[in-house]
Coordinates of C-alpha atoms in Angstrom, one line a residue:
M1 CA 0.0 0.1 -0.1
V2 CA 1.2 3.2 -1.0
S3 CA 1.5 6.0 1.9
T4 CA 0.1 9.6 1.8
E5 CA 3.5 10.8 1.9
A6 CA 4.8 9.0 -1.1
V7 CA 1.5 10.2 -3.0
W8 CA 2.2 13.6 -2.0
V9 CA 5.8 13.5 -3.2
R10 CA 4.8 11.7 -6.6
A11 CA 2.2 14.7 -7.2
V12 CA 4.5 17.3 -6.7
R13 CA 7.3 15.7 -9.2
L14 CA 4.4 14.9 -11.7
T15 CA 2.8 18.2 -11.9
A16 CA 5.8 20.0 -11.9
A17 CA 7.2 17.7 -14.7
A18 CA 4.0 18.2 -16.6
L19 CA 4.0 22.0 -16.4
L20 CA 7.6 22.1 -17.5
A21 CA 7.0 20.1 -20.2
A22 CA 3.9 22.4 -21.5
G23 CA 6.2 25.4 -21.0
L24 CA 8.9 23.8 -23.2
G25 CA 6.5 22.8 -25.7
E26 CA 5.3 26.5 -26.0
L27 CA 8.8 27.8 -26.2
V28 CA 9.8 25.4 -28.7
C29 CA 6.9 25.9 -30.9
D30 CA 6.5 29.6 -30.5
G31 CA 9.8 30.9 -29.5
P32 CA 10.5 33.1 -26.3
A33 CA 9.1 36.5 -26.1
D34 CA 11.8 38.7 -25.7
P35 CA 14.9 36.3 -25.7
V36 CA 17.6 38.5 -24.0
T37 CA 15.3 38.9 -20.9
A38 CA 14.5 35.3 -20.7
A39 CA 18.1 34.2 -20.8
A40 CA 19.2 36.8 -18.4
F41 CA 16.7 35.3 -16.1
A42 CA 17.5 31.7 -16.5
A43 CA 21.2 32.5 -16.2
V44 CA 20.8 34.3 -12.7
I45 CA 18.3 31.4 -11.6
A46 CA 21.0 28.7 -12.8
I47 CA 23.5 30.7 -10.7
G48 CA 21.4 30.7 -7.6
E49 CA 20.7 27.0 -7.7
R50 CA 24.7 26.7 -7.8
V51 CA 25.2 28.7 -4.7
R52 CA 22.3 27.1 -2.4
I53 CA 22.5 27.2 1.2
T54 CA 21.5 24.5 3.7
L55 CA 19.1 25.6 6.4
P56 CA 18.2 23.6 9.8
G57 CA 16.6 20.1 9.3
D58 CA 18.7 19.8 6.1
R59 CA 16.1 22.0 4.0
E60 CA 17.9 23.3 1.3
Q61 CA 17.1 26.8 -0.1
T62 CA 18.4 29.0 -3.4
P63 CA 17.7 32.6 -2.2
I64 CA 19.1 34.3 -5.4
G65 CA 17.6 31.6 -7.8
T66 CA 14.2 31.7 -6.1
A67 CA 14.3 35.3 -5.9
A68 CA 15.1 35.9 -9.6
A69 CA 12.3 33.3 -10.6
L70 CA 9.7 35.1 -8.9
A71 CA 10.8 38.2 -10.0
Y72 CA 10.1 36.9 -13.5
A73 CA 6.8 35.5 -12.4
L74 CA 5.7 39.0 -11.4
L75 CA 7.3 41.0 -14.1
G76 CA 5.2 43.4 -15.7
P77 CA 6.6 46.5 -17.8
L78 CA 10.2 46.4 -18.5
R79 CA 12.2 49.5 -18.9
G80 CA 8.7 51.2 -19.9
L81 CA 7.7 48.9 -22.2
P82 CA 5.2 46.1 -21.5
T83 CA 6.2 42.6 -21.7
S84 CA 4.3 39.6 -22.8
H85 CA 6.0 36.3 -21.9
G86 CA 3.0 34.8 -20.0
V87 CA 2.6 32.1 -17.5
L88 CA 4.0 29.1 -19.5
Q89 CA 7.3 31.0 -20.5
V90 CA 7.9 31.7 -17.1
I91 CA 7.6 28.1 -16.2
A92 CA 9.7 27.1 -19.1
V93 CA 12.5 29.8 -18.2
A94 CA 12.4 28.9 -14.6
G95 CA 12.5 25.5 -14.9
L96 CA 15.6 25.4 -17.3
G97 CA 17.5 27.7 -15.0
M98 CA 16.6 25.6 -12.0
V99 CA 17.4 22.3 -13.4
S100 CA 20.6 23.2 -15.2
G101 CA 21.8 24.7 -11.8
A102 CA 20.5 22.1 -9.7
V103 CA 21.5 18.9 -11.4
P104 CA 25.3 18.3 -11.8
P105 CA 26.2 16.7 -15.6
F106 CA 26.4 13.1 -15.6
R107 CA 25.3 12.5 -12.5
T108 CA 22.1 11.1 -10.8
P109 CA 20.3 13.9 -8.9
D110 CA 19.7 13.5 -5.3
P111 CA 16.0 12.8 -4.7
A112 CA 15.6 15.7 -2.1
R113 CA 17.0 18.1 -4.8
V114 CA 14.5 16.9 -7.2
D115 CA 11.5 17.5 -4.6
A116 CA 13.1 21.0 -4.0
V117 CA 13.2 22.2 -7.6
A118 CA 9.8 20.9 -8.1
R119 CA 8.8 22.7 -5.1
R120 CA 10.2 25.9 -6.2
L121 CA 8.7 25.5 -9.7
L122 CA 5.6 24.8 -8.6
T123 CA 5.7 28.0 -6.3
V124 CA 6.8 30.1 -9.4
A125 CA 3.9 28.5 -11.6
F126 CA 1.3 29.7 -8.9
A127 CA 2.9 33.3 -8.5
A128 CA 3.0 33.6 -12.4
A129 CA -0.8 31.9 -12.7
L130 CA -2.0 34.7 -10.4
F131 CA -0.2 37.8 -12.1
Q132 CA 0.6 37.1 -15.9
P133 CA -3.1 36.5 -17.0
L134 CA -4.4 39.7 -15.4
Y135 CA -1.1 41.9 -16.6
E136 CA -1.5 40.6 -20.0
S137 CA -5.1 40.9 -20.4
G138 CA -5.1 44.5 -19.4
T139 CA -7.3 44.1 -16.4
L140 CA -4.8 46.0 -14.3
D141 CA -4.8 48.7 -16.6
R142 CA -8.7 48.7 -16.6
A143 CA -8.7 48.8 -12.9
D144 CA -6.4 51.7 -12.5
C145 CA -3.9 49.4 -10.9
T146 CA -1.0 51.9 -11.1
G147 CA 1.3 53.5 -8.2
P148 CA 1.1 52.4 -4.7
A149 CA -2.0 50.0 -5.6
Y150 CA 0.0 48.0 -8.1
G151 CA 2.9 47.5 -5.5
L152 CA 0.2 46.4 -3.0
F153 CA -1.2 43.9 -5.6
V154 CA 2.5 42.2 -6.6
S155 CA 3.2 42.4 -2.9
G156 CA 0.1 40.4 -2.2
I157 CA 0.8 37.8 -4.7
A158 CA 4.5 37.3 -3.4
L159 CA 3.2 36.8 0.0
L160 CA 0.8 34.1 -1.5
A161 CA 3.7 32.6 -3.4
A162 CA 5.6 32.3 -0.3
L163 CA 2.8 30.8 1.5
C164 CA 2.2 28.2 -0.8
D165 CA 5.9 27.4 -1.1
A166 CA 5.5 26.8 2.7
V167 CA 2.8 24.6 2.5
L168 CA 4.7 22.5 -0.1
A169 CA 7.8 22.2 1.3
A170 CA 6.1 21.2 4.7
G171 CA 4.5 18.5 2.7
L172 CA 7.9 17.2 1.5
H173 CA 9.6 17.6 4.9
R174 CA 7.1 15.6 6.4
A175 CA 7.2 12.7 3.7
R176 CA 11.2 12.9 4.1
T177 CA 11.7 13.0 7.8
G178 CA 8.4 11.8 9.2
L179 CA 7.8 15.2 10.9
R180 CA 4.2 16.0 11.9
F181 CA 2.9 18.4 9.2
A182 CA 1.8 20.9 11.5
A183 CA 5.5 21.1 13.0
A184 CA 6.8 20.9 9.6
L185 CA 4.6 23.8 8.7
G186 CA 5.8 26.0 11.5
D187 CA 9.5 25.3 10.7
E188 CA 8.5 26.6 6.9
L189 CA 6.7 29.7 8.7
R190 CA 9.6 30.8 10.7
S191 CA 12.2 30.5 7.9
L192 CA 9.6 32.6 5.8
L193 CA 10.2 35.1 8.6
G194 CA 14.0 34.9 8.0
I195 CA 15.7 34.2 4.8
G196 CA 12.2 33.6 3.4
S197 CA 11.1 37.4 3.8
A198 CA 14.5 38.5 2.1
I199 CA 13.7 36.4 -1.0
V200 CA 10.2 37.4 -1.4
A201 CA 11.3 41.2 -0.8
T202 CA 14.0 40.8 -3.3
G203 CA 11.7 38.9 -6.1
M204 CA 9.3 41.8 -5.7
L205 CA 11.6 44.8 -5.7
I206 CA 13.3 43.3 -8.8
S207 CA 9.8 42.8 -10.7
L208 CA 8.7 46.5 -9.6
L209 CA 12.1 48.6 -10.2
A210 CA 12.7 46.7 -13.5
A211 CA 10.1 49.0 -15.1
E212 CA 12.6 52.2 -14.8
M213 CA 16.1 50.1 -14.4
G214 CA 15.7 47.2 -17.0
L215 CA 17.8 44.2 -16.6
W216 CA 20.3 46.1 -14.1
A217 CA 17.8 45.3 -11.5
L218 CA 18.6 41.8 -11.3
P219 CA 22.7 42.1 -10.3
L220 CA 21.7 45.2 -8.2
F221 CA 19.1 43.7 -5.9
C222 CA 20.5 40.0 -5.7
T223 CA 24.1 41.3 -4.4
P224 CA 22.6 42.3 -1.0
L225 CA 20.8 38.5 -1.1
L226 CA 24.5 37.0 -1.9
L227 CA 26.0 38.7 1.4
A228 CA 23.2 37.5 3.5
Q229 CA 23.9 34.0 2.4
A230 CA 27.2 34.1 3.7
S231 CA 26.0 35.1 7.1
F232 CA 23.7 32.2 6.8
R233 CA 26.9 30.1 5.9
R234 CA 28.5 31.6 8.9
A235 CA 25.5 30.4 11.2
A236 CA 25.5 26.9 9.9
A237 CA 29.3 26.7 10.5
V238 CA 28.7 27.6 14.1
R239 CA 25.7 24.8 14.7
A240 CA 28.3 22.5 13.1
T241 CA 30.9 23.2 15.3
T242 CA 28.5 23.3 18.3
G243 CA 27.0 19.7 17.4
Q244 CA 30.6 18.5 17.2
T245 CA 31.2 19.6 20.5
I246 CA 28.4 18.4 21.9
E247 CA 29.1 14.8 20.7
T248 CA 32.3 14.9 22.0
L249 CA 31.3 16.0 25.5
A250 CA 28.7 12.9 25.4
R251 CA 31.7 10.5 25.0
A252 CA 33.0 11.8 28.1
T253 CA 31.1 9.5 30.2
E254 CA 31.9 6.3 28.1
V255 CA 35.6 7.0 27.9
A256 CA 35.6 7.5 31.6
G257 CA 33.5 4.1 31.8
Y258 CA 30.5 5.4 33.5
T259 CA 28.2 4.6 30.7
P260 CA 27.9 1.6 28.3
P261 CA 29.4 2.5 24.8
G262 CA 26.9 4.1 22.3
H263 CA 24.4 4.8 25.1
A264 CA 24.2 8.5 24.6
R265 CA 23.5 8.4 20.7
R266 CA 21.0 5.5 21.3
V267 CA 19.3 7.8 23.9
A268 CA 19.5 10.9 21.5
D269 CA 18.2 8.6 18.4
T270 CA 15.2 7.4 20.4
A271 CA 14.4 10.5 21.6
C272 CA 14.2 12.2 18.5
A273 CA 12.1 9.4 17.1
L274 CA 9.6 10.2 20.1
G275 CA 9.8 14.0 19.3
R276 CA 8.8 13.8 15.8
V277 CA 5.7 11.5 16.4
L278 CA 4.9 14.1 19.4
G279 CA 5.1 16.9 17.2
L280 CA 8.4 18.7 17.8
G281 CA 9.7 21.0 15.1
T282 CA 13.2 21.0 13.4
R283 CA 14.8 23.5 16.2
D284 CA 13.1 21.7 19.0
L285 CA 14.2 18.3 17.8
A286 CA 17.8 19.7 17.6
L287 CA 17.7 20.9 21.3
L288 CA 16.4 17.6 22.0
E289 CA 19.0 15.6 20.4
Y290 CA 21.6 18.1 22.3
A291 CA 20.3 17.5 25.6
A292 CA 19.7 13.6 25.2
L293 CA 23.6 13.4 24.3
M294 CA 24.5 15.2 27.2
H295 CA 22.1 14.0 29.7
D296 CA 24.6 11.7 31.5
I297 CA 27.4 14.3 31.8
G298 CA 26.3 14.4 35.7
Q299 CA 27.6 11.1 36.2
L300 CA 31.2 12.7 36.1
S301 CA 30.6 14.2 39.4
L302 CA 30.0 10.5 41.1
V303 CA 33.1 8.9 43.2
E304 CA 32.0 5.5 41.9
P305 CA 30.3 4.7 38.8
V306 CA 26.7 3.6 38.6
P307 CA 26.6 -0.1 37.7
C308 CA 26.1 -0.2 33.9
G309 CA 25.5 3.5 34.0
A310 CA 21.9 2.8 35.2
T311 CA 20.7 5.8 36.6
A312 CA 17.1 5.3 36.1
R313 CA 17.1 2.6 39.0
L314 CA 18.6 5.3 41.6
P315 CA 16.6 6.8 44.2
Q316 CA 14.6 10.2 43.0
D317 CA 17.0 12.4 44.8
E318 CA 20.1 10.7 43.5
Q319 CA 18.7 11.2 40.0
Q320 CA 17.9 15.0 40.6
R321 CA 21.5 15.8 41.9
I322 CA 22.9 14.2 39.2
A323 CA 20.4 16.1 36.7
R324 CA 21.3 19.3 38.5
L325 CA 25.1 19.0 38.3
G326 CA 25.2 18.1 34.6
S327 CA 22.9 20.9 33.7
E328 CA 25.8 23.1 35.6
V329 CA 28.2 21.6 33.6
I330 CA 26.3 21.9 30.4
R331 CA 25.7 26.0 31.3
Q332 CA 29.6 26.4 31.0
T333 CA 29.6 24.7 27.3
G334 CA 27.9 27.7 25.5
V335 CA 25.2 25.6 23.9
P336 CA 21.7 26.9 23.9
R337 CA 20.5 27.4 27.4
Q338 CA 17.1 25.4 26.8
V339 CA 19.7 22.5 26.7
A340 CA 20.6 22.9 30.3
Q341 CA 17.2 23.8 31.6
Q342 CA 16.1 20.3 30.1
V343 CA 18.8 18.5 31.3
A344 CA 18.1 19.9 34.8
R345 CA 14.7 18.7 34.9
L346 CA 15.4 15.5 33.7
A347 CA 14.5 13.5 37.0
D348 CA 11.8 15.6 38.3
P349 CA 8.4 13.6 38.7
C350 CA 5.6 14.1 36.1
R351 CA 3.3 14.9 38.7
R352 CA 2.7 17.3 41.6
P353 CA 2.3 16.2 45.3
D354 CA -1.5 16.5 44.9
G355 CA -1.4 14.1 41.9
S356 CA -1.9 16.7 39.0
E357 CA 0.3 16.6 36.1
D358 CA 3.1 19.2 36.5
P359 CA 2.7 21.9 33.5
T360 CA 6.3 23.2 33.9
L361 CA 8.2 20.1 33.3
P362 CA 9.4 20.6 29.6
L363 CA 8.2 17.7 27.2
A364 CA 12.0 17.2 26.2
A365 CA 12.8 16.4 29.6
R366 CA 9.9 13.8 29.9
I367 CA 11.1 12.1 26.5
I368 CA 14.5 11.9 27.3
R369 CA 13.7 10.3 30.7
V370 CA 11.6 7.7 29.0
A371 CA 14.4 7.0 26.2
N372 CA 17.3 6.7 28.6
A373 CA 15.5 4.3 30.7
H374 CA 14.3 2.3 28.0
D375 CA 17.9 1.9 26.8
E376 CA 19.2 1.1 30.3
L377 CA 16.8 -1.6 30.7
V378 CA 17.1 -2.8 27.4
T379 CA 21.2 -3.1 28.0
L380 CA 20.5 -5.0 31.3
A381 CA 18.2 -7.4 29.6
R382 CA 20.8 -8.1 26.9
Q383 CA 23.3 -8.5 29.5
R384 CA 21.2 -11.3 31.1
G385 CA 21.0 -13.0 27.8
L386 CA 17.5 -12.2 26.6
P387 CA 16.8 -11.6 23.0
A388 CA 16.5 -8.4 21.7
S389 CA 12.6 -8.5 21.0
A390 CA 12.1 -9.7 24.5
G391 CA 14.4 -7.3 26.0
R392 CA 12.4 -4.7 24.7
L393 CA 9.3 -5.9 25.7
E394 CA 10.4 -6.4 29.2
A395 CA 11.4 -2.9 29.3
L396 CA 8.4 -1.4 28.2
E397 CA 6.6 -3.4 30.8
L398 CA 8.9 -2.1 33.6
L399 CA 8.4 1.3 32.4
R400 CA 4.6 0.9 32.4
L401 CA 4.6 0.1 36.0
E402 CA 6.0 3.6 36.9
C403 CA 3.9 5.2 34.4
G404 CA 2.4 8.6 35.5
D405 CA 4.8 9.6 38.0
R406 CA 8.0 9.1 36.8
Y407 CA 7.4 8.6 33.0
D408 CA 4.5 10.4 30.8
P409 CA 2.3 8.1 29.7
R410 CA 1.8 9.9 26.3
V411 CA 5.7 9.3 25.6
L412 CA 5.2 5.6 26.9
A413 CA 2.4 5.2 24.4
V414 CA 4.5 6.4 21.5
L415 CA 7.5 4.6 22.7
S416 CA 5.0 1.3 22.4
G417 CA 4.1 2.3 18.8
L418 CA 7.9 2.6 17.8
G419 CA 8.5 -0.7 19.2
R420 CA 6.1 -2.2 17.0
G421 CA 7.3 -0.1 14.0
D422 CA 4.1 1.9 13.2
G423 CA 5.3 5.1 14.7
R424 CA 1.8 5.7 16.0
P425 CA 0.7 5.6 19.6
R426 CA -1.1 2.4 21.3
A427 CA -4.5 2.8 21.2

């Protein structure tokens, strides 16, 4: 049975391919309107595809190429003269630029990159379909849509195109990572407030000012966007360095013999899998991974290691002491403060003394506590010679005995679903 996510990906690819074929067919049959302008935009789009950047969550973005493609879709007068390239030529020119810049010669393209190109092409087609028919038919002139009104009209279409792109990107991101659609859409909308707003503004400005400046608007307004890309690359390098530092610190307890080899990474992988199902976005998942990797750092303060590093079987107050000490160490490393806050609350009970749920306990802390205890119990079962499936089943049963106080019922339900391989909570 084909999953909904696979159907979505196929639909995006096939729709983009069909539109590109239609655009190229018209371009071959009728020839391009204003070939110089078409070639200039196609070249800038191709260059933009070559200098792409990667955002958190391995989401690829091409600010210059996307802005140029959006500008061509919203291009009205050029140096005071009307244009007549139409929707299909916009699709053909944008598609040629995207494909030539995104696909390395003589190499099979990466599926994720194919999806990204298809998404961007559909976004450009959407913007062109909203603008070009109204412009070419003279409807905007008859409605006296000039001056500020024309600028507002173009801005509105650019915003709608950005929202369309966010929805498409969220669907593809969900299909690739299993992230919930709401969380994926939230990531895309937050991105829209960052580099996305610069892309939309640049595309809109090029289309508006080309009426007076002609094609000089392309290099003039793409240059600031290129400088912004350099800043994003530096930020990505900082994130990569932070991740490497955390990975190194996480291994400190293993090297010192306080925890079994690979324990921190297994806990982090399980925690991230739980977080995706529970609806965490890309940024929250990154913080969750950092905290899960460093959750045992407080054990370095112990005089004698806990047998097998199994802190989940320690008394509550001892677990809390280790968590607080680990949080203090993390605060000195320069990682985001939320990581230290999550680790500090790892051993806190889910319920208050009156039996009500504690709303101040972070979801990340609840997730890591379950993931940590599960890995410890599975490791102990393996050392006793139990088969892997029996060890996981025993671990789940032991965790359920303390469900509600130590371990969050929602997290345990999702963990049961992951154990069955369907990624859904147990009914």
